[in-house]
Tab-separated table of C-alpha atoms in Angstrom:
chain	number	residue	atom	x	y	z
A	1282	GLU	CA	107.889	93.662	109.568
A	1283	ILE	CA	106.967	95.696	106.509
A	1284	VAL	CA	108.231	99.258	106.503
A	1285	SER	CA	106.346	101.900	104.563
A	1286	ILE	CA	108.458	104.731	103.238
A	1287	SER	CA	106.790	107.846	101.929
A	1288	ILE	CA	108.002	109.576	98.808
A	1289	GLU	CA	108.450	112.751	100.830
A	1290	SER	CA	110.992	111.039	103.084
A	1291	ILE	CA	113.060	109.834	100.109
A	1292	GLY	CA	113.057	112.841	97.811
A	1293	SER	CA	114.444	115.922	99.461
A	1294	THR	CA	113.369	118.313	96.715
A	1295	PRO	CA	110.123	118.522	94.748
A	1296	GLU	CA	112.078	117.646	91.591
A	1297	GLU	CA	113.482	114.482	93.186
A	1298	ARG	CA	110.016	113.473	94.414
A	1299	GLN	CA	108.543	114.045	90.963
A	1300	ASP	CA	111.344	111.978	89.385
A	1301	LEU	CA	110.688	109.169	91.864
A	1302	GLN	CA	106.961	109.352	91.128
A	1303	LYS	CA	107.637	109.019	87.397
A	1304	LYS	CA	109.812	105.973	88.061
A	1305	LEU	CA	107.150	104.350	90.254
A	1306	VAL	CA	104.544	104.873	87.531
A	1307	ILE	CA	106.907	103.385	84.927
A	1308	MET	CA	107.501	100.335	87.157
A	1309	TYR	CA	103.761	99.957	87.741
A	1310	VAL	CA	103.028	100.164	83.994
A	1311	GLY	CA	105.698	97.519	83.354
A	1312	PHE	CA	104.141	95.278	86.006
A	1313	ILE	CA	100.661	95.618	84.492
A	1314	ASN	CA	102.070	94.836	81.033
A	1315	ARG	CA	103.655	91.664	82.434
A	1316	ILE	CA	100.495	90.559	84.194
A	1317	GLU	CA	98.424	91.306	81.113
A	1318	SER	CA	100.639	88.998	79.050
A	1319	THR	CA	99.769	86.151	81.452
A	1320	PHE	CA	96.203	87.085	82.411
A	1321	PRO	CA	94.603	89.356	79.806
A	1322	CYS	CA	91.975	91.755	81.184
A	1323	ASP	CA	89.255	90.031	79.166
A	1324	ILE	CA	89.534	86.581	80.771
A	1325	SER	CA	87.674	85.415	83.837
A	1326	LEU	CA	90.010	84.321	86.617
A	1327	SER	CA	87.075	82.535	88.196
A	1328	SER	CA	86.508	80.512	85.001
A	1329	GLU	CA	90.196	79.668	84.825
A	1330	ARG	CA	90.066	78.426	88.406
A	1331	HIS	CA	86.970	76.330	87.647
A	1332	LYS	CA	88.800	74.748	84.690
A	1333	LEU	CA	91.638	73.773	87.012
A	1334	MET	CA	89.172	72.323	89.511
A	1335	ALA	CA	87.304	70.389	86.803
A	1336	ALA	CA	90.589	68.879	85.678
A	1337	SER	CA	91.429	67.975	89.300
A	1338	SER	CA	94.627	69.895	88.826
A	1339	LYS	CA	97.237	70.025	91.543
A	1340	ASP	CA	97.926	73.587	90.407
A	1341	ILE	CA	94.929	75.095	92.232
A	1342	PRO	CA	96.945	76.071	95.343
A	1343	TYR	CA	99.541	77.735	93.094
A	1344	PHE	CA	96.855	79.577	91.144
A	1345	ASP	CA	95.219	80.721	94.390
A	1346	GLY	CA	98.592	81.800	95.762
A	1347	LEU	CA	99.372	83.763	92.606
A	1348	CYS	CA	95.974	85.466	92.749
A	1349	GLN	CA	96.457	86.281	96.429
A	1350	SER	CA	99.898	87.759	95.733
A	1351	LEU	CA	98.480	89.792	92.854
A	1352	ALA	CA	95.641	91.056	95.067
A	1353	LEU	CA	98.087	91.989	97.829
A	1354	PHE	CA	100.396	93.820	95.444
A	1355	LEU	CA	97.696	95.794	93.622
A	1356	THR	CA	95.743	96.759	96.722
A	1357	SER	CA	98.903	97.694	98.634
A	1358	TYR	CA	100.228	99.697	95.694
A	1359	PHE	CA	96.996	101.635	95.300
A	1360	ASN	CA	96.526	102.160	99.046
A	1361	THR	CA	100.082	103.487	99.327
A	1362	HIS	CA	100.412	105.494	96.126
A	1363	LEU	CA	96.946	106.521	94.962
A	1364	ASP	CA	96.957	109.864	96.787
A	1365	TRP	CA	99.999	111.172	94.921
A	1366	MET	CA	99.196	109.270	91.709
A	1367	GLU	CA	95.903	111.075	91.185
A	1368	PRO	CA	97.304	114.584	90.625
A	1369	PHE	CA	100.350	113.143	88.849
A	1370	ILE	CA	98.229	111.181	86.377
A	1371	ASN	CA	95.687	113.967	85.962
A	1372	SER	CA	98.494	116.369	85.038
A	1373	ALA	CA	100.290	113.910	82.751
A	1374	LYS	CA	100.042	114.447	79.047
A	1375	ASP	CA	100.107	110.674	78.573
A	1376	ALA	CA	96.601	109.195	78.763
A	1377	ASN	CA	98.111	105.701	78.989
A	1378	SER	CA	98.926	106.210	82.677
A	1379	LEU	CA	95.238	106.559	83.482
A	1380	GLU	CA	94.463	103.487	81.388
A	1381	PHE	CA	96.954	101.436	83.409
A	1382	VAL	CA	95.330	102.553	86.664
A	1383	ARG	CA	91.992	101.421	85.242
A	1384	LYS	CA	93.524	98.070	84.291
A	1385	GLY	CA	94.867	97.612	87.811
A	1386	LEU	CA	91.439	98.336	89.261
A	1387	GLN	CA	89.899	95.941	86.721
A	1388	TYR	CA	92.241	93.202	87.946
A	1389	ILE	CA	91.109	93.844	91.514
A	1390	ILE	CA	87.501	93.487	90.315
A	1391	MET	CA	88.396	90.182	88.621
A	1392	LEU	CA	90.167	88.979	91.763
A	1393	SER	CA	87.118	89.944	93.860
A	1394	ASP	CA	85.140	87.400	91.850
A	1395	LEU	CA	87.285	84.439	92.911
A	1396	PRO	CA	85.830	81.985	95.438
A	1397	VAL	CA	88.953	82.221	97.589
A	1398	ASP	CA	88.214	83.650	101.032
A	1399	GLN	CA	91.600	85.302	101.590
A	1400	VAL	CA	91.615	86.992	98.166
A	1401	PHE	CA	88.017	88.127	98.652
A	1402	ARG	CA	88.893	89.617	102.060
A	1403	ILE	CA	91.884	91.501	100.644
A	1404	CYS	CA	89.806	92.910	97.793
A	1405	THR	CA	86.837	93.792	100.000
A	1406	GLU	CA	89.070	95.733	102.401
A	1407	PHE	CA	90.552	97.608	99.454
A	1408	TRP	CA	87.142	98.489	97.977
A	1409	ALA	CA	85.913	99.732	101.340
A	1410	ASN	CA	88.969	101.993	101.691
A	1411	PHE	CA	88.816	103.069	98.051
A	1412	MET	CA	85.139	104.034	98.207
A	1413	ASN	CA	85.726	105.821	101.516
A	1414	ARG	CA	88.528	107.830	99.881
A	1415	ILE	CA	86.238	108.783	96.995
A	1416	PHE	CA	83.416	109.646	99.378
A	1417	LYS	CA	85.712	111.957	101.368
A	1418	LYS	CA	86.811	113.729	98.208
A	1419	GLY	CA	83.207	114.521	97.389
A	1420	ASN	CA	82.889	116.150	94.014
A	1421	SER	CA	86.561	115.943	92.989
A	1422	LYS	CA	87.505	114.181	89.778
A	1423	ALA	CA	89.026	111.110	91.408
A	1424	LEU	CA	91.336	109.769	88.726
A	1425	LYS	CA	88.923	111.032	86.048
A	1426	PHE	CA	86.956	107.820	85.775
A	1427	LYS	CA	83.313	107.176	86.371
A	1428	VAL	CA	82.968	106.105	89.972
A	1429	GLU	CA	79.402	104.958	89.373
A	1430	GLU	CA	80.545	102.548	86.666
A	1431	LEU	CA	83.236	101.107	88.904
A	1432	GLN	CA	80.793	100.768	91.816
A	1433	ARG	CA	78.321	98.989	89.520
A	1434	GLN	CA	80.993	96.536	88.354
A	1435	VAL	CA	82.100	95.796	91.912
A	1436	CYS	CA	78.506	95.294	93.062
A	1437	GLN	CA	77.799	92.960	90.135
A	1438	HIS	CA	80.815	90.809	90.890
A	1439	LEU	CA	80.204	90.724	94.625
A	1440	SER	CA	76.511	89.918	94.253
A	1441	SER	CA	77.269	86.966	91.988
A	1442	LEU	CA	79.346	85.281	94.705
């Protein structure tokens, strides 16, 4: 059983919570840097999978498993931490934090394009929750990025499947 622990239950003071938030962002940035060294944001995971299939590679299940794990991590991380990340990132003087959130969302878009049912389901559930969260916020500046652009990218990828 997976246990979800909120930041509020760990940090007893606002300073401790803020310190923990900084550490979680640093860990997330490190994770994205690692993933980017293996799968740069400008490649197509779908094309890479097709190359493996064309070569009749036995690595397809491993590739699919890696993509599923990546989808689970990113969607779970954002679903769990996005509410506190938004004000934290918006108040940060470092614009790189926002860029790493965008990269994470870009990876979820790339994963949504894969012809793997389980990965597609994970990503679709995330996008439904994500868009619902944005819809509920109304006119707020949700993570300061253009929601319309992100919606367009998601729709393009999903319609091509």
